[in-house]
mmCIF file of C-alpha atoms in Angstrom:
data_model
loop_
_atom_site.group_PDB
_atom_site.id
_atom_site.type_symbol
_atom_site.label_atom_id
_atom_site.label_comp_id
_atom_site.label_asym_id
_atom_site.label_seq_id
_atom_site.Cartn_x
_atom_site.Cartn_y
_atom_site.Cartn_z
ATOM 1 C CA UNK A 143 122.574 107.141 83.774
ATOM 2 C CA UNK A 144 118.979 107.316 82.810
ATOM 3 C CA UNK A 145 119.134 104.365 80.523
ATOM 4 C CA UNK A 146 120.754 102.254 83.391
ATOM 5 C CA UNK A 147 117.928 103.182 85.740
ATOM 6 C CA UNK A 148 115.212 102.394 83.251
ATOM 7 C CA UNK A 149 116.897 98.987 82.447
ATOM 8 C CA UNK A 150 117.167 98.271 86.255
ATOM 9 C CA UNK A 151 113.469 99.096 86.692
ATOM 10 C CA UNK A 152 112.509 97.001 83.691
ATOM 11 C CA UNK A 153 114.624 94.059 85.078
ATOM 12 C CA UNK A 154 113.094 94.514 88.486
ATOM 13 C CA UNK A 155 109.622 94.250 87.217
ATOM 14 C CA UNK A 156 110.547 91.217 85.095
ATOM 15 C CA UNK A 157 111.873 89.533 88.067
ATOM 16 C CA UNK A 158 108.910 90.317 90.262
ATOM 17 C CA UNK A 159 106.621 88.998 87.372
ATOM 18 C CA UNK A 160 108.579 85.719 87.378
ATOM 19 C CA UNK A 161 108.318 85.354 91.128
ATOM 20 C CA UNK A 162 104.582 85.958 91.176
ATOM 21 C CA UNK A 163 104.018 83.568 88.309
ATOM 22 C CA UNK A 164 105.961 81.044 90.269
ATOM 23 C CA UNK A 165 103.904 81.649 93.369
ATOM 24 C CA UNK A 166 100.646 81.445 91.391
ATOM 25 C CA UNK A 167 101.772 78.267 90.048
ATOM 26 C CA UNK A 168 102.597 76.843 93.614
ATOM 27 C CA UNK A 169 99.074 78.106 94.842
ATOM 28 C CA UNK A 170 97.357 76.458 91.874
ATOM 29 C CA UNK A 171 99.127 72.989 92.572
ATOM 30 C CA UNK A 172 98.278 73.404 96.245
ATOM 31 C CA UNK A 173 94.486 74.139 95.485
ATOM 32 C CA UNK A 174 94.463 71.057 93.240
ATOM 33 C CA UNK A 175 95.960 69.064 96.126
ATOM 34 C CA UNK A 176 93.318 70.156 98.620
ATOM 35 C CA UNK A 177 90.468 69.720 96.289
ATOM 36 C CA UNK A 178 90.592 66.004 97.222
ATOM 37 C CA UNK A 179 89.135 66.825 100.602
ATOM 38 C CA UNK A 180 89.828 70.204 102.166
ATOM 39 C CA UNK A 181 87.735 72.475 100.063
ATOM 40 C CA UNK A 182 88.221 75.587 102.264
ATOM 41 C CA UNK A 183 92.024 75.206 101.792
ATOM 42 C CA UNK A 184 91.513 74.663 98.174
ATOM 43 C CA UNK A 185 89.498 77.981 97.954
ATOM 44 C CA UNK A 186 92.226 79.917 99.804
ATOM 45 C CA UNK A 187 94.901 78.619 97.390
ATOM 46 C CA UNK A 188 92.830 79.296 94.435
ATOM 47 C CA UNK A 189 92.349 82.819 95.580
ATOM 48 C CA UNK A 190 96.107 83.273 96.358
ATOM 49 C CA UNK A 191 96.960 81.956 92.774
ATOM 50 C CA UNK A 192 94.568 84.427 91.157
ATOM 51 C CA UNK A 193 95.995 87.322 93.201
ATOM 52 C CA UNK A 194 99.660 86.353 92.252
ATOM 53 C CA UNK A 195 98.710 85.975 88.669
ATOM 54 C CA UNK A 196 97.181 89.392 88.749
ATOM 55 C CA UNK A 197 100.331 90.792 90.332
ATOM 56 C CA UNK A 198 102.463 88.979 87.703
ATOM 57 C CA UNK A 199 100.451 90.605 84.983
ATOM 58 C CA UNK A 200 100.880 94.169 86.577
ATOM 59 C CA UNK A 201 104.636 93.692 86.820
ATOM 60 C CA UNK A 202 104.792 92.554 83.233
ATOM 61 C CA UNK A 203 102.938 95.678 81.950
ATOM 62 C CA UNK A 204 105.378 97.837 84.190
ATOM 63 C CA UNK A 205 108.343 96.108 82.777
ATOM 64 C CA UNK A 206 107.093 96.799 79.283
ATOM 65 C CA UNK A 207 106.418 100.478 80.130
ATOM 66 C CA UNK A 208 109.985 100.792 81.391
ATOM 67 C CA UNK A 209 111.548 99.258 78.379
ATOM 68 C CA UNK A 210 109.437 101.652 76.091
ATOM 69 C CA UNK A 211 110.690 104.851 77.730
#
């Protein structure tokens, strides 16, 4: 039972990391698109991309911790 729970937690964090990486990619593309004229929008998307990238890193670390236990 404990192994299954750890595996589920690891999988959850791996999935979350992937989702945040995808969101970061989306925001990076949007920021690049807005750089052509709407600099305020570009900054908003750049900040969102950075936040999602940090969340992805955090979930990757958590997944690694769960896989080690």
